Amino acid sequence: MAMLKKLQYRLFHPTINLGCALLAGWLAAAPATAEVIIDDPFTDGARTNGADPQDSSWSAGTVADDPVIGDGNALFRDVSGGFQNTTTNFSSITLDSARREKLRVEFDLHITEDPIPAADDGFRFGLRNSSDGTQYHARFATTAVDGTTSNVDLAKNGTGTFGGGSQIGLQNDANGSSLNDNDRHYARFTVQYTSAGRIDLRGRIDTQVVAAADTGAGAASINTTFNQGGFQNGSAAMDHAIDNYRITRWYNVIDDTFDVGSTPTLGNDGDDPNDNAWSTISSPSISLVNDDDITTGQIGSNNALLMETSGTFQKARTQFSDVVLKNNYSISASFDFRILDTVESPLEDAGGGFRFGLYDDGSGVSSDTGYFVTMGTGANGGLTFIEDGSTGGDFLGGSGQETLGSVGSFNLDETLAHLAEMVITRVDATTVSIELYIDGKFIGSTTDSTANNGEFTSSFGAFGISSGNSSNDFIIDNVVIDYMVPTPAALPAGLILICGLAMRRR
């Protein structure tokens, strides 16, 4: 960790910040394809544009340190009544269905009101087109009572201010868990143009996800153009704070909720354009289960995939069309997971008791190469980044592995639901970087290059999980594979990497 802190200090050196400022001016004049649109950690202490070239101006609020979120400054809204919104604008973006383009909003949330008021529409967040008022947003209920279930839903508006106007409900989960504490939470909202006439939406707080498709609900056309992000307290006056607000643009490969369709399966269901088929290695049992009761520690998003093991190193995986990373391209794999602790499968102490990663899709399992993460379970701490560069090894294990880096004493010693995200970026012709986030928080990163052992992987067509050297059972849900194209494409790799690290504090 000392080395990581030293690296962060060097990246924030004034000379580098000056270079990033010059870069920002060049970016402003460059053509956009897919990119980081806003990345606002409120570091400069103001809610207007500041020294950070990717921050934004906000319509209301004050900036101050928030020890609950624990990442320095945050944007606080002390509201005087219900339905008070806070918005930020960006250059208009019209999504393209040809590559299943999506906008992704994410931020840290802290409800500062205490006690928290009860409201079915307690907190709203989403995306809007300010030129005509069309918008999509998620609505999460709030209550001061722990363990209360209430509405979590998605809505569209044909017109109106952010979060207001005439709302058309797209999906409602009456078994959702209300926001009922003053802790830090991670929120995410995505709008994906899946195909002509279809928009797919996802609203998330922590591991609770509500999903819907808009095919022209309410006799209104789908919304594909956006230039405003924001959030709003609902009918109750409720003070709140946000931090690390980020909007990015991606192209989607898989978004498997295990819920969509008349009869969801673990196959590629014809009435779900976003799911994918799953298979096993070393003969675990996989099945669909309901894991919707977030009040008891379940993931809280309806159906999920259960992998029951009968031994060590048992795996489940899904394959997809290869994503080939060019310089500065990224691929992301995110999913919810939890370990089961039952009489049949007690939580085991294991240094690598849970594994997941991205691989190329070679001619067979043993010929696949890629990168994976091992997590300790039970009393065994540790988290390690592994390169599997051997074509004679095994998927998520076997021979030919090289340890790329370790992160402290992180381990899974409980059975609560978590969100994991692995992001691999091709830095240049010979190097990739690998980042890991748990529950929306940055955990650690490493790099791999041809200088290590003469090889690295930059093409990916498979994702999987493994029980590693344990026989723990696992549940996973909301598996999303996206890739990002940089802007502009000609940007020198080293410069964008340094400035991206310097600006991102998460």
Coordinates of C-alpha atoms in Angstrom, one line a residue:
M1 CA 0.0 0.0 0.0
A2 CA 2.9 2.4 0.7
M3 CA 4.0 1.9 -2.9
L4 CA 0.5 2.7 -4.2
K5 CA 0.3 5.9 -2.1
K6 CA 3.7 6.9 -3.4
L7 CA 2.5 6.3 -7.0
Q8 CA -0.6 8.4 -6.4
Y9 CA 1.5 11.2 -5.0
R10 CA 3.7 11.2 -8.1
L11 CA 0.7 11.2 -10.4
F12 CA -0.7 14.3 -8.7
H13 CA 2.6 16.2 -9.2
P14 CA 1.9 19.8 -10.6
T15 CA 3.9 19.1 -13.7
I16 CA 1.6 16.2 -14.6
N17 CA -1.5 18.2 -13.7
L18 CA -0.2 20.9 -16.1
G19 CA 0.2 18.3 -18.8
C20 CA -3.3 17.1 -18.2
A21 CA -4.7 20.6 -18.4
L22 CA -3.0 21.0 -21.8
L23 CA -4.4 17.6 -22.8
A24 CA -7.9 18.8 -21.8
G25 CA -7.8 21.6 -24.3
W26 CA -6.8 19.2 -27.0
L27 CA -9.6 16.8 -26.1
A28 CA -12.2 19.6 -26.3
A29 CA -11.4 20.1 -30.0
A30 CA -11.1 16.4 -30.8
P31 CA -13.9 14.2 -32.3
A32 CA -15.7 12.1 -29.9
T33 CA -16.5 8.4 -30.3
A34 CA -16.9 6.7 -26.9
E35 CA -15.4 8.2 -23.8
V36 CA -15.4 9.4 -20.3
I37 CA -17.9 12.2 -20.4
I38 CA -17.9 13.3 -16.8
D39 CA -15.7 12.2 -13.9
D40 CA -16.3 14.6 -11.0
P41 CA -14.8 13.8 -7.6
F42 CA -15.3 17.4 -6.4
T43 CA -11.7 17.6 -5.6
D44 CA -11.4 21.4 -6.3
G45 CA -14.0 22.2 -3.7
A46 CA -16.6 23.8 -5.9
R47 CA -19.7 22.6 -7.7
T48 CA -18.8 24.5 -10.9
N49 CA -16.1 23.6 -13.5
G50 CA -12.7 23.8 -11.9
A51 CA -9.1 22.7 -12.6
D52 CA -10.2 19.1 -13.2
P53 CA -10.8 18.9 -17.0
Q54 CA -13.4 16.2 -16.6
D55 CA -15.5 17.7 -13.7
S56 CA -18.8 19.4 -14.3
S57 CA -21.0 22.3 -13.2
W58 CA -24.0 21.5 -11.0
S59 CA -27.2 23.3 -10.6
A60 CA -27.3 23.3 -6.8
G61 CA -25.5 22.1 -3.7
T62 CA -22.4 22.8 -1.7
V63 CA -19.1 21.0 -1.6
A64 CA -17.5 19.8 1.6
D65 CA -15.7 16.8 3.0
D66 CA -17.8 13.7 3.6
P67 CA -16.2 11.2 6.0
V68 CA -19.0 8.7 5.4
I69 CA -18.3 8.2 1.7
G70 CA -14.6 8.6 2.8
D71 CA -13.1 10.0 -0.4
G72 CA -12.7 13.7 0.4
N73 CA -15.1 16.2 -0.9
A74 CA -18.7 15.4 -1.9
L75 CA -21.6 17.4 -3.2
F76 CA -24.2 18.0 -0.5
R77 CA -27.9 18.9 -1.1
D78 CA -29.7 20.4 1.9
V79 CA -33.3 20.5 0.5
S80 CA -36.2 22.5 1.9
G81 CA -39.0 20.2 0.5
G82 CA -39.8 17.4 -1.9
F83 CA -38.9 17.0 -5.5
Q84 CA -35.8 19.1 -5.6
N85 CA -33.4 18.1 -8.3
T86 CA -29.7 18.6 -9.0
T87 CA -28.5 18.4 -12.6
T88 CA -25.4 18.7 -14.7
N89 CA -25.2 19.1 -18.5
F90 CA -22.9 17.6 -21.1
S91 CA -22.7 17.8 -24.9
S92 CA -25.6 16.0 -26.4
I93 CA -25.2 12.3 -27.2
T94 CA -27.5 10.3 -29.5
L95 CA -27.0 6.5 -28.9
D96 CA -26.5 4.1 -31.8
S97 CA -28.1 0.7 -31.9
A98 CA -25.5 -0.8 -34.3
R99 CA -23.1 -1.6 -31.5
R100 CA -25.6 -1.7 -28.6
E101 CA -24.3 1.7 -27.3
K102 CA -25.0 2.6 -23.7
L103 CA -24.5 5.5 -21.3
R104 CA -23.5 4.5 -17.8
V105 CA -24.0 6.8 -14.8
E106 CA -22.4 5.9 -11.4
F107 CA -21.7 7.6 -8.1
D108 CA -21.4 7.2 -4.4
L109 CA -24.5 8.1 -2.4
H110 CA -25.0 9.1 1.3
I111 CA -28.4 9.9 2.7
T112 CA -27.6 12.5 5.3
E113 CA -31.1 13.0 6.6
D114 CA -31.6 11.3 10.0
P115 CA -34.1 9.8 10.5
I116 CA -34.7 8.9 6.9
P117 CA -38.2 9.8 5.8
A118 CA -40.5 7.1 4.4
A119 CA -41.3 7.6 0.7
D120 CA -42.0 5.2 -2.2
D121 CA -40.1 7.5 -4.5
G122 CA -37.4 8.6 -2.0
F123 CA -34.5 9.0 -4.3
R124 CA -34.4 9.3 -8.1
F125 CA -31.5 9.4 -10.6
G126 CA -31.0 9.0 -14.3
L127 CA -30.5 10.8 -17.7
R128 CA -32.5 13.5 -19.5
N129 CA -32.7 15.4 -22.8
S130 CA -33.1 19.0 -21.7
S131 CA -34.2 20.2 -25.1
D132 CA -37.6 18.4 -24.9
G133 CA -37.7 17.0 -21.3
T134 CA -37.6 13.3 -22.3
Q135 CA -35.8 11.2 -19.7
Y136 CA -35.4 7.9 -17.9
H137 CA -34.8 7.5 -14.2
A138 CA -34.7 4.9 -11.4
R139 CA -36.7 5.4 -8.2
F140 CA -35.7 3.8 -4.9
A141 CA -37.9 3.9 -1.8
T142 CA -36.6 5.2 1.5
T143 CA -37.6 4.4 5.1
A144 CA -36.2 4.6 8.6
V145 CA -37.2 1.0 9.3
D146 CA -34.5 -1.6 8.8
G147 CA -35.6 -4.7 6.7
T148 CA -38.5 -3.0 5.1
T149 CA -39.4 -3.9 1.5
S150 CA -40.9 -1.4 -0.9
N151 CA -40.9 -0.1 -4.4
V152 CA -37.8 0.0 -6.7
D153 CA -38.8 1.0 -10.2
L154 CA -37.8 2.5 -13.5
A155 CA -39.8 5.3 -15.3
K156 CA -39.7 7.4 -18.4
N157 CA -41.0 10.9 -18.9
G158 CA -42.3 12.4 -22.1
T159 CA -41.6 16.0 -20.8
G160 CA -40.9 17.9 -17.6
T161 CA -38.0 18.9 -15.3
F162 CA -35.5 16.3 -14.1
G163 CA -37.4 13.6 -12.2
G164 CA -40.7 15.3 -12.7
G165 CA -43.4 15.6 -15.3
S166 CA -45.8 13.0 -16.5
Q167 CA -44.2 9.7 -15.6
I168 CA -44.7 6.3 -17.3
G169 CA -43.8 3.3 -15.2
L170 CA -41.6 0.7 -17.0
Q171 CA -40.9 -1.8 -14.2
N172 CA -41.7 -2.1 -10.5
D173 CA -40.2 -4.4 -8.0
A174 CA -42.4 -4.3 -4.9
N175 CA -40.0 -6.6 -3.0
G176 CA -37.1 -4.1 -3.2
S177 CA -35.2 -3.0 -0.1
S178 CA -35.7 0.5 0.9
L179 CA -32.7 2.8 1.6
N180 CA -32.8 2.8 5.3
D181 CA -29.5 3.9 6.7
N182 CA -26.9 6.7 6.5
D183 CA -24.1 4.6 5.2
R184 CA -22.2 4.9 1.9
H185 CA -24.0 3.3 -1.1
Y186 CA -23.0 2.7 -4.7
A187 CA -25.5 3.8 -7.4
R188 CA -25.5 3.0 -11.1
F189 CA -27.9 3.7 -14.0
T190 CA -27.5 2.6 -17.6
V191 CA -29.4 3.4 -20.8
Q192 CA -28.6 1.0 -23.7
Y193 CA -29.9 1.2 -27.3
T194 CA -30.1 -2.5 -27.8
S195 CA -31.9 -2.6 -31.2
A196 CA -34.2 -0.5 -33.4
G197 CA -37.2 0.4 -31.2
R198 CA -35.7 -1.0 -28.0
I199 CA -34.0 0.7 -25.0
D200 CA -32.8 -1.4 -22.1
L201 CA -32.5 0.2 -18.7
R202 CA -30.8 -0.8 -15.4
G203 CA -31.1 1.0 -12.1
R204 CA -28.8 -0.2 -9.3
I205 CA -28.1 0.7 -5.6
D206 CA -25.4 -1.7 -4.3
T207 CA -26.4 -5.2 -5.5
Q208 CA -30.1 -4.4 -5.9
V209 CA -30.9 -4.0 -9.6
V210 CA -34.2 -3.2 -11.4
A211 CA -34.3 -3.9 -15.2
A212 CA -36.7 -2.9 -17.9
A213 CA -37.0 -2.5 -21.6
D214 CA -38.8 0.5 -23.3
T215 CA -40.2 -0.3 -26.7
G216 CA -42.4 2.8 -26.9
A217 CA -44.4 2.6 -23.7
G218 CA -47.2 5.0 -23.1
A219 CA -47.6 5.7 -26.8
A220 CA -44.3 7.7 -26.6
S221 CA -41.3 6.9 -28.7
I222 CA -38.1 5.6 -27.1
N223 CA -35.5 8.2 -25.9
T224 CA -32.1 7.9 -27.5
T225 CA -30.6 11.5 -27.0
F226 CA -29.3 12.8 -23.7
N227 CA -27.4 15.8 -22.5
Q228 CA -28.2 16.0 -18.8
G229 CA -27.6 13.8 -15.7
G230 CA -28.9 14.3 -12.3
F231 CA -30.7 13.2 -9.1
Q232 CA -33.7 14.2 -7.0
N233 CA -35.2 13.6 -3.7
G234 CA -38.8 12.4 -4.1
S235 CA -41.9 13.4 -2.3
A236 CA -40.1 13.7 1.1
A237 CA -37.6 16.4 2.1
M238 CA -34.4 14.3 2.4
D239 CA -30.9 15.8 2.5
H240 CA -28.3 13.7 0.7
A241 CA -24.7 13.8 -0.7
I242 CA -23.0 12.3 -3.8
D243 CA -19.4 11.8 -4.8
N244 CA -17.3 10.5 -7.7
Y245 CA -20.1 11.2 -10.2
R246 CA -19.1 9.6 -13.5
I247 CA -20.8 9.2 -16.9
T248 CA -19.1 7.0 -19.5
R249 CA -20.1 5.6 -22.9
W250 CA -19.7 1.9 -23.7
Y251 CA -20.7 -0.8 -26.2
N252 CA -22.5 -3.8 -24.8
V253 CA -21.8 -7.5 -25.4
I254 CA -23.7 -9.3 -22.6
D255 CA -26.2 -8.1 -19.9
D256 CA -27.5 -11.2 -18.3
T257 CA -30.0 -10.7 -15.5
F258 CA -31.3 -14.3 -15.7
D259 CA -34.8 -12.7 -15.6
V260 CA -35.9 -11.6 -19.0
G261 CA -38.2 -13.7 -21.2
S262 CA -41.2 -15.8 -20.7
T263 CA -39.2 -18.7 -19.2
P264 CA -35.7 -17.5 -18.3
T265 CA -33.0 -20.2 -18.6
L266 CA -29.2 -20.5 -18.4
G267 CA -29.2 -20.7 -22.2
N268 CA -29.3 -18.0 -24.8
D269 CA -33.1 -17.3 -24.6
G270 CA -34.6 -16.1 -27.9
D271 CA -36.8 -13.5 -26.2
D272 CA -33.9 -11.9 -24.3
P273 CA -31.5 -10.1 -26.6
N274 CA -29.0 -9.5 -23.8
D275 CA -28.4 -12.8 -22.1
N276 CA -26.0 -15.6 -23.0
A277 CA -25.5 -19.4 -22.7
W278 CA -23.6 -20.8 -19.7
S279 CA -21.6 -24.0 -19.4
T280 CA -19.6 -25.8 -16.8
I281 CA -16.0 -27.2 -16.4
S282 CA -15.2 -30.0 -14.0
S283 CA -18.8 -30.8 -13.4
P284 CA -20.4 -28.4 -10.9
S285 CA -24.1 -28.1 -10.9
I286 CA -25.6 -24.8 -12.2
S287 CA -29.2 -23.8 -11.9
L288 CA -31.5 -20.8 -11.8
V289 CA -32.6 -19.8 -8.3
N290 CA -34.6 -16.9 -6.8
D291 CA -32.2 -14.7 -4.7
D292 CA -34.4 -11.7 -4.4
D293 CA -34.6 -11.1 -0.6
I294 CA -32.0 -8.4 0.0
T295 CA -33.2 -8.0 3.6
T296 CA -31.7 -11.4 4.4
G297 CA -28.4 -10.8 2.6
Q298 CA -29.4 -12.1 -0.8
I299 CA -28.5 -10.2 -4.0
G300 CA -32.0 -8.8 -4.4
S301 CA -32.5 -8.9 -8.1
N302 CA -34.9 -11.8 -8.7
N303 CA -33.3 -14.8 -10.5
A304 CA -29.6 -15.6 -10.2
L305 CA -27.2 -18.4 -11.2
L306 CA -26.3 -20.9 -8.5
M307 CA -23.1 -22.9 -8.9
E308 CA -23.0 -25.9 -6.5
T309 CA -19.7 -27.6 -6.2
S310 CA -18.7 -31.1 -5.3
G311 CA -14.9 -30.4 -5.1
T312 CA -12.3 -27.8 -5.8
F313 CA -11.6 -25.9 -9.1
Q314 CA -15.1 -26.2 -10.4
K315 CA -16.2 -23.6 -12.9
A316 CA -19.0 -21.9 -14.9
R317 CA -18.3 -19.8 -18.0
T318 CA -20.0 -18.0 -20.8
Q319 CA -18.5 -17.3 -24.3
F320 CA -19.0 -14.4 -26.6
S321 CA -17.8 -12.9 -29.9
D322 CA -14.2 -11.8 -29.4
V323 CA -13.5 -8.3 -28.3
V324 CA -10.1 -7.3 -29.7
L325 CA -8.5 -4.4 -27.7
K326 CA -6.7 -1.8 -29.7
N327 CA -4.5 0.8 -27.9
N328 CA -6.6 2.5 -25.2
Y329 CA -9.6 0.2 -25.6
S330 CA -11.1 -1.2 -22.4
I331 CA -13.2 -4.2 -21.6
S332 CA -15.3 -4.5 -18.4
A333 CA -16.8 -7.5 -16.7
S334 CA -19.1 -6.8 -13.8
F335 CA -21.4 -9.0 -11.7
D336 CA -23.0 -9.5 -8.4
F337 CA -21.9 -12.5 -6.2
R338 CA -22.1 -14.0 -2.8
I339 CA -20.8 -17.2 -1.2
L340 CA -23.4 -19.6 0.3
D341 CA -22.9 -20.7 3.9
T342 CA -25.0 -23.7 4.4
V343 CA -24.8 -27.1 6.2
E344 CA -24.1 -28.7 2.8
S345 CA -21.3 -26.3 1.9
P346 CA -19.7 -24.5 4.9
L347 CA -17.7 -21.4 4.2
E348 CA -14.1 -22.7 3.7
D349 CA -10.8 -21.0 4.6
A350 CA -9.0 -20.8 1.3
G351 CA -6.3 -18.5 -0.1
G352 CA -7.9 -18.6 -3.6
G353 CA -11.4 -19.7 -2.7
F354 CA -13.1 -17.6 -5.4
R355 CA -11.8 -16.8 -8.9
F356 CA -13.1 -14.9 -11.9
G357 CA -11.6 -13.5 -15.1
L358 CA -11.6 -12.8 -18.8
Y359 CA -10.0 -15.0 -21.4
D360 CA -9.6 -15.2 -25.1
D361 CA -11.7 -17.9 -26.7
G362 CA -9.2 -20.3 -28.2
S363 CA -9.8 -23.7 -29.7
G364 CA -10.4 -25.3 -26.3
V365 CA -10.5 -24.6 -22.6
S366 CA -6.8 -25.5 -22.1
S367 CA -5.7 -23.3 -25.0
D368 CA -7.4 -20.1 -23.7
T369 CA -5.2 -17.4 -22.2
G370 CA -6.3 -14.4 -20.1
Y371 CA -6.4 -12.8 -16.7
F372 CA -8.1 -13.7 -13.5
V373 CA -8.5 -12.6 -9.9
T374 CA -8.2 -14.9 -6.9
M375 CA -9.9 -13.9 -3.6
G376 CA -9.3 -15.4 -0.2
T377 CA -12.4 -16.8 1.6
G378 CA -13.0 -17.4 5.2
A379 CA -10.0 -16.6 7.4
N380 CA -7.5 -16.6 4.6
G381 CA -6.9 -13.1 3.3
G382 CA -5.4 -12.0 0.1
L383 CA -6.3 -10.9 -3.4
T384 CA -4.1 -11.6 -6.4
F385 CA -4.0 -10.7 -10.1
I386 CA -3.0 -13.7 -12.2
E387 CA -1.9 -14.0 -15.9
D388 CA -2.8 -17.3 -17.5
G389 CA -0.5 -17.2 -20.5
S390 CA -0.1 -20.9 -21.1
T391 CA -2.0 -22.6 -23.9
G392 CA -1.5 -25.9 -22.1
G393 CA -3.0 -24.8 -18.8
D394 CA -6.5 -24.7 -17.6
F395 CA -9.3 -22.1 -17.5
L396 CA -9.0 -20.1 -14.3
G397 CA -6.2 -22.3 -13.1
G398 CA -3.7 -25.0 -14.0
S399 CA -0.1 -24.5 -15.1
G400 CA 1.4 -21.6 -16.9
Q401 CA 0.3 -18.9 -14.4
E402 CA 2.2 -15.8 -13.4
T403 CA 1.4 -13.6 -10.4
L404 CA 1.1 -10.0 -11.5
G405 CA 0.4 -8.4 -8.2
S406 CA -1.3 -8.7 -4.8
V407 CA -3.6 -6.4 -2.9
G408 CA -3.3 -6.3 0.9
S409 CA -5.4 -8.6 3.1
F410 CA -8.7 -8.4 1.2
N411 CA -10.8 -11.5 1.8
L412 CA -14.4 -12.8 1.8
D413 CA -15.2 -13.7 5.3
E414 CA -19.0 -13.3 5.2
T415 CA -21.8 -14.3 2.9
L416 CA -23.2 -10.9 2.0
A417 CA -23.8 -9.9 -1.6
H418 CA -21.1 -7.9 -3.4
L419 CA -20.5 -6.2 -6.8
A420 CA -17.2 -7.0 -8.6
E421 CA -15.9 -5.3 -11.7
M422 CA -12.7 -6.1 -13.6
V423 CA -11.5 -3.6 -16.2
I424 CA -8.7 -4.5 -18.7
T425 CA -7.3 -1.7 -20.8
R426 CA -4.7 -2.0 -23.6
V427 CA -2.2 0.7 -22.8
D428 CA 0.1 0.3 -25.8
A429 CA 1.3 -2.3 -28.3
T430 CA 2.9 -4.4 -25.6
T431 CA 1.0 -3.7 -22.3
V432 CA -2.4 -4.0 -20.7
S433 CA -3.6 -2.7 -17.3
I434 CA -6.0 -4.5 -15.0
E435 CA -8.2 -2.8 -12.4
L436 CA -10.5 -4.3 -9.8
Y437 CA -13.5 -2.6 -8.1
I438 CA -15.6 -4.2 -5.3
D439 CA -18.9 -2.5 -4.4
G440 CA -17.9 0.5 -6.5
K441 CA -14.6 1.1 -4.7
F442 CA -11.2 0.8 -6.4
I443 CA -9.3 -2.1 -4.8
G444 CA -6.1 -2.3 -6.8
S445 CA -4.5 -2.5 -10.3
T446 CA -1.6 -4.1 -12.0
T447 CA -0.1 -4.3 -15.5
D448 CA 1.1 -7.1 -17.8
S449 CA 3.5 -6.6 -20.8
T450 CA 5.6 -8.7 -23.1
A451 CA 8.5 -7.7 -20.9
N452 CA 7.2 -10.0 -18.3
N453 CA 7.3 -13.3 -20.2
G454 CA 7.2 -12.4 -23.8
E455 CA 3.4 -12.4 -24.1
F456 CA 0.1 -10.7 -23.1
T457 CA -3.5 -11.1 -24.0
S458 CA -5.5 -8.4 -25.7
S459 CA -8.4 -10.4 -27.2
F460 CA -11.3 -11.6 -25.0
G461 CA -14.2 -14.0 -25.7
A462 CA -15.0 -15.8 -22.4
F463 CA -15.8 -14.9 -18.8
G464 CA -16.0 -17.3 -15.9
I465 CA -16.0 -18.0 -12.2
S466 CA -14.3 -20.8 -10.2
S467 CA -14.5 -22.2 -6.7
G468 CA -10.7 -22.3 -6.8
N469 CA -9.1 -24.4 -4.1
S470 CA -12.3 -24.5 -2.1
S471 CA -15.6 -26.3 -2.5
N472 CA -17.7 -23.2 -1.6
D473 CA -21.0 -22.7 -3.5
F474 CA -21.6 -19.3 -5.2
I475 CA -24.5 -17.3 -6.6
I476 CA -23.9 -14.7 -9.3
D477 CA -26.3 -12.3 -11.0
N478 CA -26.4 -9.3 -13.4
V479 CA -23.4 -10.3 -15.5
V480 CA -22.4 -7.4 -17.8
I481 CA -19.6 -7.4 -20.4
D482 CA -19.0 -4.0 -22.0
Y483 CA -16.2 -2.5 -24.0
M484 CA -15.1 1.1 -24.4
V485 CA -13.4 2.8 -27.3
P486 CA -11.2 5.8 -26.4
T487 CA -11.6 9.4 -27.6
P488 CA -9.8 10.5 -29.7
A489 CA -8.5 7.3 -31.1
A490 CA -5.1 8.8 -31.9
L491 CA -4.4 9.9 -28.3
P492 CA -0.9 8.7 -27.2
A493 CA -1.4 5.8 -24.8
G494 CA 1.0 6.8 -22.1
L495 CA -0.5 10.3 -21.9
I496 CA -4.1 9.2 -21.5
L497 CA -3.1 6.5 -18.9
I498 CA -1.2 9.0 -16.7
C499 CA -3.8 11.7 -16.9
G500 CA -6.6 9.2 -16.4
L501 CA -4.9 7.9 -13.2
A502 CA -4.2 11.4 -12.0
M503 CA -7.8 12.4 -12.3
R504 CA -9.5 9.3 -11.0
R505 CA -9.5 8.9 -7.2
R506 CA -12.0 6.1 -6.8

